[in-house]
mmCIF file of C-alpha atoms in Angstrom:
data_model
loop_
_atom_site.group_PDB
_atom_site.id
_atom_site.type_symbol
_atom_site.label_atom_id
_atom_site.label_comp_id
_atom_site.label_asym_id
_atom_site.label_seq_id
_atom_site.Cartn_x
_atom_site.Cartn_y
_atom_site.Cartn_z
ATOM 1 C CA UNK W 1 99.017 91.444 122.029
ATOM 2 C CA UNK W 2 95.946 92.065 119.866
ATOM 3 C CA UNK W 3 94.583 95.633 119.729
ATOM 4 C CA UNK W 4 91.562 96.518 117.626
ATOM 5 C CA UNK W 5 88.859 99.137 117.243
ATOM 6 C CA UNK W 6 85.246 98.208 116.638
ATOM 7 C CA UNK W 7 81.700 99.489 116.966
ATOM 8 C CA UNK W 8 80.107 98.951 120.352
ATOM 9 C CA UNK W 9 76.714 99.830 121.864
ATOM 10 C CA UNK W 10 76.009 102.883 123.981
ATOM 11 C CA UNK W 11 75.405 100.546 126.930
ATOM 12 C CA UNK W 12 78.960 99.209 126.614
ATOM 13 C CA UNK W 13 80.410 102.699 127.027
ATOM 14 C CA UNK W 14 78.669 103.499 130.291
ATOM 15 C CA UNK W 15 81.011 101.906 132.873
ATOM 16 C CA UNK W 16 84.143 103.540 131.454
ATOM 17 C CA UNK W 17 82.349 106.889 131.022
ATOM 18 C CA UNK W 18 81.307 106.810 134.654
ATOM 19 C CA UNK W 19 84.455 105.325 136.212
ATOM 20 C CA UNK W 20 86.946 107.535 134.365
ATOM 21 C CA UNK W 21 85.060 110.799 133.907
ATOM 22 C CA UNK W 22 82.453 111.011 136.685
ATOM 23 C CA UNK W 23 83.379 108.634 139.533
ATOM 24 C CA UNK W 24 80.603 108.399 142.040
ATOM 25 C CA UNK W 25 77.856 109.076 139.580
ATOM 26 C CA UNK W 26 75.206 106.514 138.647
ATOM 27 C CA UNK W 27 75.246 104.834 135.220
ATOM 28 C CA UNK W 28 71.997 106.544 134.237
ATOM 29 C CA UNK W 29 73.630 109.891 135.050
ATOM 30 C CA UNK W 30 76.274 109.446 132.312
ATOM 31 C CA UNK W 31 73.849 108.547 129.563
ATOM 32 C CA UNK W 32 73.564 111.112 126.723
ATOM 33 C CA UNK W 33 70.124 112.032 125.445
ATOM 34 C CA UNK W 34 71.321 111.480 121.876
ATOM 35 C CA UNK W 35 73.024 108.114 122.506
ATOM 36 C CA UNK W 36 70.541 106.335 120.290
ATOM 37 C CA UNK W 37 71.533 108.522 117.316
ATOM 38 C CA UNK W 38 75.286 108.234 117.854
ATOM 39 C CA UNK W 39 78.014 105.807 116.820
ATOM 40 C CA UNK W 40 79.992 104.265 119.641
ATOM 41 C CA UNK W 41 83.540 102.895 119.398
ATOM 42 C CA UNK W 42 85.762 100.851 121.614
ATOM 43 C CA UNK W 43 89.470 99.954 121.663
ATOM 44 C CA UNK W 44 90.001 96.384 122.766
ATOM 45 C CA UNK W 45 93.175 94.787 124.133
ATOM 46 C CA UNK W 46 92.539 91.137 123.377
ATOM 47 C CA UNK W 47 89.001 90.873 124.795
ATOM 48 C CA UNK W 48 89.276 93.796 127.233
ATOM 49 C CA UNK W 49 87.532 97.085 126.471
ATOM 50 C CA UNK W 50 90.085 99.773 127.371
ATOM 51 C CA UNK W 51 88.952 102.972 125.633
ATOM 52 C CA UNK W 52 85.535 104.267 124.537
ATOM 53 C CA UNK W 53 84.140 107.258 122.684
ATOM 54 C CA UNK W 54 80.815 108.327 121.158
ATOM 55 C CA UNK W 55 80.390 110.201 117.845
ATOM 56 C CA UNK W 56 77.440 112.373 116.733
ATOM 57 C CA UNK W 57 76.764 114.029 113.382
ATOM 58 C CA UNK W 58 75.001 117.329 112.760
ATOM 59 C CA UNK W 59 75.128 118.836 109.290
ATOM 60 C CA UNK W 60 78.717 118.852 108.102
ATOM 61 C CA UNK W 61 80.154 118.824 111.593
ATOM 62 C CA UNK W 62 80.728 115.892 113.928
ATOM 63 C CA UNK W 63 81.104 115.930 117.718
ATOM 64 C CA UNK W 64 82.741 113.266 119.806
ATOM 65 C CA UNK W 65 81.909 112.888 123.499
ATOM 66 C CA UNK W 66 82.957 110.950 126.594
ATOM 67 C CA UNK W 67 86.396 109.788 125.461
ATOM 68 C CA UNK W 68 87.653 107.626 128.326
ATOM 69 C CA UNK W 69 90.485 105.123 128.842
ATOM 70 C CA UNK W 70 90.834 102.738 131.746
ATOM 71 C CA UNK W 71 93.457 103.967 134.242
ATOM 72 C CA UNK W 72 96.091 101.232 133.752
ATOM 73 C CA UNK W 73 96.005 101.653 129.949
ATOM 74 C CA UNK W 74 96.410 105.425 129.812
ATOM 75 C CA UNK W 75 99.482 106.907 128.084
ATOM 76 C CA UNK W 76 99.673 103.969 125.687
ATOM 77 C CA UNK W 77 98.368 105.944 122.723
ATOM 78 C CA UNK W 78 94.898 104.382 122.655
ATOM 79 C CA UNK W 79 93.100 107.722 122.796
ATOM 80 C CA UNK W 80 95.104 109.086 119.888
ATOM 81 C CA UNK W 81 94.564 105.899 117.888
ATOM 82 C CA UNK W 82 90.817 106.088 118.447
ATOM 83 C CA UNK W 83 90.584 109.780 117.516
ATOM 84 C CA UNK W 84 92.482 109.182 114.287
ATOM 85 C CA UNK W 85 89.973 106.430 113.553
ATOM 86 C CA UNK W 86 87.115 108.944 114.163
ATOM 87 C CA UNK W 87 88.729 111.468 111.825
ATOM 88 C CA UNK W 88 88.851 108.898 109.033
ATOM 89 C CA UNK W 89 85.257 107.858 109.778
ATOM 90 C CA UNK W 90 84.216 111.500 109.480
ATOM 91 C CA UNK W 91 86.139 112.095 106.262
ATOM 92 C CA UNK W 92 84.440 109.098 104.663
ATOM 93 C CA UNK W 93 81.097 110.746 105.555
ATOM 94 C CA UNK W 94 82.215 114.098 104.067
ATOM 95 C CA UNK W 95 82.242 115.852 107.429
ATOM 96 C CA UNK W 96 84.064 119.188 107.377
ATOM 97 C CA UNK W 97 85.137 119.284 111.011
ATOM 98 C CA UNK W 98 85.295 117.320 114.232
ATOM 99 C CA UNK W 99 84.945 118.924 117.669
ATOM 100 C CA UNK W 100 84.532 118.245 121.337
ATOM 101 C CA UNK W 101 84.166 120.038 124.639
ATOM 102 C CA UNK W 102 87.588 119.353 126.117
ATOM 103 C CA UNK W 103 88.551 119.632 129.777
ATOM 104 C CA UNK W 104 91.301 122.212 130.142
ATOM 105 C CA UNK W 105 93.520 119.502 131.623
ATOM 106 C CA UNK W 106 93.390 117.679 128.266
ATOM 107 C CA UNK W 107 93.966 120.659 125.984
ATOM 108 C CA UNK W 108 97.586 119.801 125.172
ATOM 109 C CA UNK W 109 96.597 116.229 124.222
ATOM 110 C CA UNK W 110 94.139 117.535 121.606
ATOM 111 C CA UNK W 111 96.548 120.179 120.354
ATOM 112 C CA UNK W 112 99.085 117.463 119.580
ATOM 113 C CA UNK W 113 96.508 115.890 117.294
ATOM 114 C CA UNK W 114 95.827 119.168 115.461
ATOM 115 C CA UNK W 115 92.788 120.392 117.383
ATOM 116 C CA UNK W 116 92.518 124.130 118.037
ATOM 117 C CA UNK W 117 90.643 126.060 120.722
ATOM 118 C CA UNK W 118 87.423 127.466 119.267
ATOM 119 C CA UNK W 119 85.690 128.977 122.290
ATOM 120 C CA UNK W 120 86.283 130.908 125.455
ATOM 121 C CA UNK W 121 86.622 129.080 128.727
ATOM 122 C CA UNK W 122 83.334 127.748 130.118
ATOM 123 C CA UNK W 123 82.197 125.592 133.015
ATOM 124 C CA UNK W 124 79.874 122.655 133.285
ATOM 125 C CA UNK W 125 79.332 120.657 136.511
ATOM 126 C CA UNK W 126 82.150 122.776 138.026
ATOM 127 C CA UNK W 127 84.614 121.457 135.380
ATOM 128 C CA UNK W 128 86.481 123.893 133.100
ATOM 129 C CA UNK W 129 86.237 123.290 129.333
ATOM 130 C CA UNK W 130 87.268 124.712 125.958
ATOM 131 C CA UNK W 131 85.634 123.738 122.713
ATOM 132 C CA UNK W 132 88.376 122.115 120.539
ATOM 133 C CA UNK W 133 87.947 121.599 116.812
ATOM 134 C CA UNK W 134 89.875 120.265 113.853
ATOM 135 C CA UNK W 135 89.192 120.819 110.165
ATOM 136 C CA UNK W 136 88.572 117.688 108.155
ATOM 137 C CA UNK W 137 88.706 119.226 104.723
ATOM 138 C CA UNK W 138 90.440 116.752 102.405
ATOM 139 C CA UNK W 139 94.165 117.124 102.828
ATOM 140 C CA UNK W 140 96.362 117.917 99.879
ATOM 141 C CA UNK W 141 97.415 114.754 98.121
ATOM 142 C CA UNK W 142 100.227 113.177 100.052
ATOM 143 C CA UNK W 143 103.638 112.740 98.581
ATOM 144 C CA UNK W 144 104.382 109.290 97.249
ATOM 145 C CA UNK W 145 107.938 108.330 98.103
ATOM 146 C CA UNK W 146 110.168 106.216 95.843
ATOM 147 C CA UNK W 147 112.649 104.239 97.938
ATOM 148 C CA UNK W 148 115.181 102.137 96.039
ATOM 149 C CA UNK W 149 116.714 99.249 97.939
ATOM 150 C CA UNK W 150 120.357 98.250 98.197
ATOM 151 C CA UNK W 151 120.998 94.848 99.789
ATOM 152 C CA UNK W 152 124.513 94.221 100.950
ATOM 153 C CA UNK W 153 126.528 90.997 101.212
ATOM 154 C CA UNK W 154 130.277 91.183 101.604
ATOM 155 C CA UNK W 155 130.154 94.917 100.924
ATOM 156 C CA UNK W 156 128.560 94.379 97.493
ATOM 157 C CA UNK W 157 125.145 95.273 96.141
ATOM 158 C CA UNK W 158 123.131 92.104 95.654
ATOM 159 C CA UNK W 159 119.571 90.861 95.465
ATOM 160 C CA UNK W 160 118.118 87.651 96.866
ATOM 161 C CA UNK W 161 115.006 85.798 95.709
ATOM 162 C CA UNK W 162 112.533 85.304 98.586
ATOM 163 C CA UNK W 163 115.256 85.841 101.152
ATOM 164 C CA UNK W 164 117.246 82.781 99.958
ATOM 165 C CA UNK W 165 120.986 83.375 100.335
ATOM 166 C CA UNK W 166 121.595 80.596 97.761
ATOM 167 C CA UNK W 167 119.647 82.639 95.186
ATOM 168 C CA UNK W 168 122.021 85.609 95.231
ATOM 169 C CA UNK W 169 122.914 87.859 92.306
ATOM 170 C CA UNK W 170 125.631 90.538 92.520
ATOM 171 C CA UNK W 171 124.652 93.725 90.722
ATOM 172 C CA UNK W 172 127.491 96.057 91.672
ATOM 173 C CA UNK W 173 130.740 95.715 93.592
ATOM 174 C CA UNK W 174 130.397 99.258 94.901
ATOM 175 C CA UNK W 175 127.097 100.208 96.610
ATOM 176 C CA UNK W 176 128.211 103.844 96.942
ATOM 177 C CA UNK W 177 128.199 104.137 93.153
ATOM 178 C CA UNK W 178 124.661 102.824 93.042
ATOM 179 C CA UNK W 179 123.519 105.263 95.744
ATOM 180 C CA UNK W 180 125.119 108.158 93.879
ATOM 181 C CA UNK W 181 123.311 107.170 90.702
ATOM 182 C CA UNK W 182 120.011 107.192 92.589
ATOM 183 C CA UNK W 183 120.793 110.576 94.075
ATOM 184 C CA UNK W 184 121.752 112.088 90.723
ATOM 185 C CA UNK W 185 118.335 111.048 89.359
ATOM 186 C CA UNK W 186 116.616 113.080 92.081
ATOM 187 C CA UNK W 187 115.760 110.270 94.511
ATOM 188 C CA UNK W 188 116.162 111.264 98.157
ATOM 189 C CA UNK W 189 115.399 108.044 100.093
ATOM 190 C CA UNK W 190 117.348 104.794 100.315
ATOM 191 C CA UNK W 191 116.523 101.435 101.933
ATOM 192 C CA UNK W 192 119.837 99.802 102.896
ATOM 193 C CA UNK W 193 119.746 96.178 104.054
ATOM 194 C CA UNK W 194 122.666 94.429 105.731
ATOM 195 C CA UNK W 195 122.039 90.805 104.714
ATOM 196 C CA UNK W 196 125.276 89.661 106.419
ATOM 197 C CA UNK W 197 124.012 91.311 109.569
ATOM 198 C CA UNK W 198 120.596 89.683 109.275
ATOM 199 C CA UNK W 199 122.288 86.281 109.013
ATOM 200 C CA UNK W 200 124.693 86.921 111.890
ATOM 201 C CA UNK W 201 122.185 88.654 114.213
ATOM 202 C CA UNK W 202 124.319 91.802 114.607
ATOM 203 C CA UNK W 203 125.141 94.743 112.382
ATOM 204 C CA UNK W 204 128.057 93.935 109.975
ATOM 205 C CA UNK W 205 128.123 96.315 107.005
ATOM 206 C CA UNK W 206 128.021 99.601 108.909
ATOM 207 C CA UNK W 207 131.000 100.892 106.872
ATOM 208 C CA UNK W 208 128.901 100.768 103.692
ATOM 209 C CA UNK W 209 126.261 102.824 105.528
ATOM 210 C CA UNK W 210 128.937 105.270 106.714
ATOM 211 C CA UNK W 211 130.222 105.760 103.196
ATOM 212 C CA UNK W 212 126.787 106.333 101.632
ATOM 213 C CA UNK W 213 125.576 108.625 104.458
ATOM 214 C CA UNK W 214 128.840 110.565 104.348
ATOM 215 C CA UNK W 215 129.171 110.981 100.598
ATOM 216 C CA UNK W 216 125.532 111.503 99.594
ATOM 217 C CA UNK W 217 122.720 113.579 101.076
ATOM 218 C CA UNK W 218 120.212 110.701 100.839
ATOM 219 C CA UNK W 219 117.890 109.864 103.733
ATOM 220 C CA UNK W 220 118.971 106.320 104.519
ATOM 221 C CA UNK W 221 117.048 103.759 106.535
ATOM 222 C CA UNK W 222 119.252 100.847 107.546
ATOM 223 C CA UNK W 223 118.257 97.379 108.689
ATOM 224 C CA UNK W 224 119.519 93.848 109.057
ATOM 225 C CA UNK W 225 120.959 92.473 112.252
ATOM 226 C CA UNK W 226 119.673 95.193 114.583
ATOM 227 C CA UNK W 227 119.139 93.175 117.739
ATOM 228 C CA UNK W 228 120.581 95.219 120.606
ATOM 229 C CA UNK W 229 121.059 98.711 121.982
ATOM 230 C CA UNK W 230 124.600 98.631 120.676
ATOM 231 C CA UNK W 231 123.388 97.820 117.161
ATOM 232 C CA UNK W 232 120.978 100.734 117.146
ATOM 233 C CA UNK W 233 123.733 103.074 118.408
ATOM 234 C CA UNK W 234 126.157 101.888 115.640
ATOM 235 C CA UNK W 235 123.530 102.456 112.962
ATOM 236 C CA UNK W 236 122.814 106.032 113.985
ATOM 237 C CA UNK W 237 126.498 106.815 114.580
ATOM 238 C CA UNK W 238 127.237 105.584 111.061
ATOM 239 C CA UNK W 239 124.747 108.085 109.638
ATOM 240 C CA UNK W 240 121.410 106.340 109.230
ATOM 241 C CA UNK W 241 118.372 108.626 109.395
ATOM 242 C CA UNK W 242 116.152 105.685 110.418
ATOM 243 C CA UNK W 243 116.657 102.205 111.858
ATOM 244 C CA UNK W 244 114.673 99.489 110.138
ATOM 245 C CA UNK W 245 113.284 97.048 112.720
ATOM 246 C CA UNK W 246 111.549 93.729 111.981
ATOM 247 C CA UNK W 247 111.879 90.589 114.083
ATOM 248 C CA UNK W 248 112.761 92.382 117.308
ATOM 249 C CA UNK W 249 109.414 94.206 117.223
ATOM 250 C CA UNK W 250 107.704 90.827 117.084
ATOM 251 C CA UNK W 251 109.813 88.813 119.516
ATOM 252 C CA UNK W 252 110.961 91.561 121.901
ATOM 253 C CA UNK W 253 108.385 94.348 121.588
ATOM 254 C CA UNK W 254 109.319 96.107 124.814
ATOM 255 C CA UNK W 255 112.936 96.405 123.598
ATOM 256 C CA UNK W 256 111.674 97.953 120.362
ATOM 257 C CA UNK W 257 109.372 100.317 122.268
ATOM 258 C CA UNK W 258 112.317 101.432 124.429
ATOM 259 C CA UNK W 259 114.147 102.436 121.198
ATOM 260 C CA UNK W 260 110.988 104.172 119.978
ATOM 261 C CA UNK W 261 110.908 106.199 123.168
ATOM 262 C CA UNK W 262 114.635 106.895 123.284
ATOM 263 C CA UNK W 263 115.135 107.942 119.631
ATOM 264 C CA UNK W 264 111.678 109.025 118.555
ATOM 265 C CA UNK W 265 109.071 107.672 116.164
ATOM 266 C CA UNK W 266 110.635 109.517 113.214
ATOM 267 C CA UNK W 267 113.781 107.405 113.671
ATOM 268 C CA UNK W 268 112.123 103.977 113.488
ATOM 269 C CA UNK W 269 110.979 102.249 110.255
ATOM 270 C CA UNK W 270 108.896 99.218 111.240
ATOM 271 C CA UNK W 271 108.985 96.321 108.777
ATOM 272 C CA UNK W 272 106.201 93.741 108.692
ATOM 273 C CA UNK W 273 106.966 90.581 106.744
ATOM 274 C CA UNK W 274 103.698 88.864 105.942
ATOM 275 C CA UNK W 275 102.632 85.442 104.698
ATOM 276 C CA UNK W 276 98.897 84.818 104.230
ATOM 277 C CA UNK W 277 98.165 87.829 106.489
ATOM 278 C CA UNK W 278 100.310 86.466 109.334
ATOM 279 C CA UNK W 279 103.582 87.944 110.563
ATOM 280 C CA UNK W 280 106.753 86.040 109.585
ATOM 281 C CA UNK W 281 110.148 86.347 111.307
ATOM 282 C CA UNK W 282 113.594 84.799 111.278
ATOM 283 C CA UNK W 283 114.465 85.446 107.656
ATOM 284 C CA UNK W 284 110.967 84.326 106.699
ATOM 285 C CA UNK W 285 111.634 80.803 108.039
ATOM 286 C CA UNK W 286 109.050 81.129 110.803
ATOM 287 C CA UNK W 287 105.423 82.222 110.345
ATOM 288 C CA UNK W 288 103.681 83.249 113.562
ATOM 289 C CA UNK W 289 100.001 83.186 114.397
ATOM 290 C CA UNK W 290 100.036 86.973 114.808
ATOM 291 C CA UNK W 291 97.714 88.790 112.392
ATOM 292 C CA UNK W 292 99.361 91.611 110.455
ATOM 293 C CA UNK W 293 96.401 93.824 111.369
ATOM 294 C CA UNK W 294 96.745 93.173 115.101
ATOM 295 C CA UNK W 295 100.510 93.616 114.945
ATOM 296 C CA UNK W 296 100.316 96.946 113.218
ATOM 297 C CA UNK W 297 97.429 98.237 115.358
ATOM 298 C CA UNK W 298 99.295 97.503 118.559
ATOM 299 C CA UNK W 299 102.465 99.211 117.278
ATOM 300 C CA UNK W 300 100.588 102.267 116.030
ATOM 301 C CA UNK W 301 98.935 102.526 119.448
ATOM 302 C CA UNK W 302 102.419 102.840 120.937
ATOM 303 C CA UNK W 303 103.405 105.639 118.547
ATOM 304 C CA UNK W 304 104.906 103.923 115.494
ATOM 305 C CA UNK W 305 104.469 106.159 112.444
ATOM 306 C CA UNK W 306 106.495 104.786 109.550
ATOM 307 C CA UNK W 307 105.719 101.225 108.403
ATOM 308 C CA UNK W 308 106.521 99.056 105.409
ATOM 309 C CA UNK W 309 105.044 95.711 104.583
ATOM 310 C CA UNK W 310 106.496 92.871 102.512
ATOM 311 C CA UNK W 311 104.415 89.962 101.285
ATOM 312 C CA UNK W 312 107.093 87.326 101.289
ATOM 313 C CA UNK W 313 105.313 85.298 98.654
ATOM 314 C CA UNK W 314 106.040 88.165 96.231
ATOM 315 C CA UNK W 315 109.512 89.457 97.153
ATOM 316 C CA UNK W 316 112.148 89.107 94.453
ATOM 317 C CA UNK W 317 109.816 87.311 92.050
ATOM 318 C CA UNK W 318 108.782 90.310 89.938
ATOM 319 C CA UNK W 319 105.175 89.061 89.890
ATOM 320 C CA UNK W 320 103.480 92.279 90.981
ATOM 321 C CA UNK W 321 102.861 93.793 94.452
ATOM 322 C CA UNK W 322 100.231 92.675 96.968
ATOM 323 C CA UNK W 323 97.998 95.669 96.346
ATOM 324 C CA UNK W 324 94.837 94.070 97.633
ATOM 325 C CA UNK W 325 96.557 93.236 100.965
ATOM 326 C CA UNK W 326 97.769 96.844 101.258
ATOM 327 C CA UNK W 327 94.257 98.136 100.550
ATOM 328 C CA UNK W 328 92.887 95.941 103.322
ATOM 329 C CA UNK W 329 95.508 97.198 105.785
ATOM 330 C CA UNK W 330 94.803 100.846 104.903
ATOM 331 C CA UNK W 331 91.061 100.235 105.358
ATOM 332 C CA UNK W 332 91.567 98.507 108.706
ATOM 333 C CA UNK W 333 94.012 101.112 109.989
ATOM 334 C CA UNK W 334 92.910 104.637 109.046
ATOM 335 C CA UNK W 335 95.802 107.088 108.995
ATOM 336 C CA UNK W 336 98.543 104.458 108.548
ATOM 337 C CA UNK W 337 101.643 105.636 106.686
ATOM 338 C CA UNK W 338 102.236 102.394 104.785
ATOM 339 C CA UNK W 339 105.025 101.755 102.296
ATOM 340 C CA UNK W 340 104.787 98.785 99.927
ATOM 341 C CA UNK W 341 107.661 96.360 99.454
ATOM 342 C CA UNK W 342 108.157 93.370 97.206
ATOM 343 C CA UNK W 343 106.907 92.208 93.848
ATOM 344 C CA UNK W 344 107.105 95.456 91.875
ATOM 345 C CA UNK W 345 108.013 94.595 88.292
ATOM 346 C CA UNK W 346 106.870 97.462 86.076
ATOM 347 C CA UNK W 347 106.091 101.163 86.303
ATOM 348 C CA UNK W 348 102.364 100.431 86.178
ATOM 349 C CA UNK W 349 102.709 98.698 89.541
ATOM 350 C CA UNK W 350 104.003 101.939 91.040
ATOM 351 C CA UNK W 351 101.060 103.929 89.703
ATOM 352 C CA UNK W 352 98.708 101.284 91.050
ATOM 353 C CA UNK W 353 100.226 101.516 94.559
ATOM 354 C CA UNK W 354 100.044 105.293 94.527
ATOM 355 C CA UNK W 355 96.368 105.127 93.508
ATOM 356 C CA UNK W 356 95.709 102.609 96.306
ATOM 357 C CA UNK W 357 96.755 105.148 98.918
ATOM 358 C CA UNK W 358 100.236 103.887 99.814
ATOM 359 C CA UNK W 359 102.722 106.394 101.226
ATOM 360 C CA UNK W 360 105.560 105.016 99.109
ATOM 361 C CA UNK W 361 107.191 101.931 97.618
ATOM 362 C CA UNK W 362 110.485 100.128 98.057
ATOM 363 C CA UNK W 363 111.845 98.926 94.726
ATOM 364 C CA UNK W 364 114.833 96.614 94.258
ATOM 365 C CA UNK W 365 115.224 93.988 91.584
ATOM 366 C CA UNK W 366 112.989 95.734 89.045
ATOM 367 C CA UNK W 367 115.463 98.634 88.915
ATOM 368 C CA UNK W 368 118.545 96.399 88.718
ATOM 369 C CA UNK W 369 117.020 94.212 85.985
ATOM 370 C CA UNK W 370 116.095 97.267 83.937
ATOM 371 C CA UNK W 371 112.320 96.666 84.168
ATOM 372 C CA UNK W 372 111.831 100.130 85.694
ATOM 373 C CA UNK W 373 114.144 102.965 84.729
ATOM 374 C CA UNK W 374 115.189 105.864 86.846
ATOM 375 C CA UNK W 375 113.809 108.145 84.157
ATOM 376 C CA UNK W 376 110.364 106.568 84.618
ATOM 377 C CA UNK W 377 110.556 107.111 88.369
ATOM 378 C CA UNK W 378 111.288 110.830 87.940
ATOM 379 C CA UNK W 379 107.559 111.345 87.414
ATOM 380 C CA UNK W 380 107.047 110.601 91.103
ATOM 381 C CA UNK W 381 109.843 112.861 92.404
#
């Protein structure tokens, strides 16, 4: 399902404004005198307009008005997605704050997004309101997370080239030793991939996960072969902090969303494998017609927070990361927490990704081949 945000006209907002906020009123009654000066945005599911909002600027403050979502699309995260888009729009225009007159029934929704009450209770058209406002001062520079990868086949630390099991190289017989070396250097995150599990379609190397989670304090995300409720349960019971989900989110999105709801967004690490801006699945053997932008938008709308993206044309080749692709994704999806994966071959690549606004980077072969040292990575820790 394609979900996107785009500019619309004031006229296009009127039906949703009226039907959701003021049923029984005429369309002319829900017009705003300043509509001509405002910016108007809509969330679209495929071709259907499902959420609207209008944005107005005055000095260094911006006000949004008439946020409305069609009834059968409420509680899907579209309002939150749209407001995050507005915040980014305002930051780009150097606005210092964003505010609205919020119905008291919606106060908790705005509080979850960081808005705070900035007025006493007041009434308009017999409806109770508070003014809610959020500061848009530039946030402190976000941490950039270094995430080394350990790929497992037969209990050993290996790396593949472009996902090809025939192009396998064993780097260490004991993955726990590798993880401990990472931890001793000050690294706190680890990306653990069960390649046997990915091939089989069920988790296999959970004992390796159990050993690393039990004998280090690293925050481990684990993926490969997670296809069922039982697989997810095994992964968390074995000590993973996060479950890495890829193909299931593409082929069985409702199953993935059920895990998202059951375990929480902080427990899911969504992986998007990309080829020419289209999503790939099945060990990269199958490229879909699903745009990476649409895929990520729809998942963010459902609450996904942590995402990494691999350009499969780059992975394991040490030819540099797909920085331009990542920049496009960040531009299209304001607020995305995007981690880069694949292609990193030198420390300059890591600096480039940090400068591009990525939240972090997964590094594999470049570490094992000695092209990037743990000492060099300490600058990011």
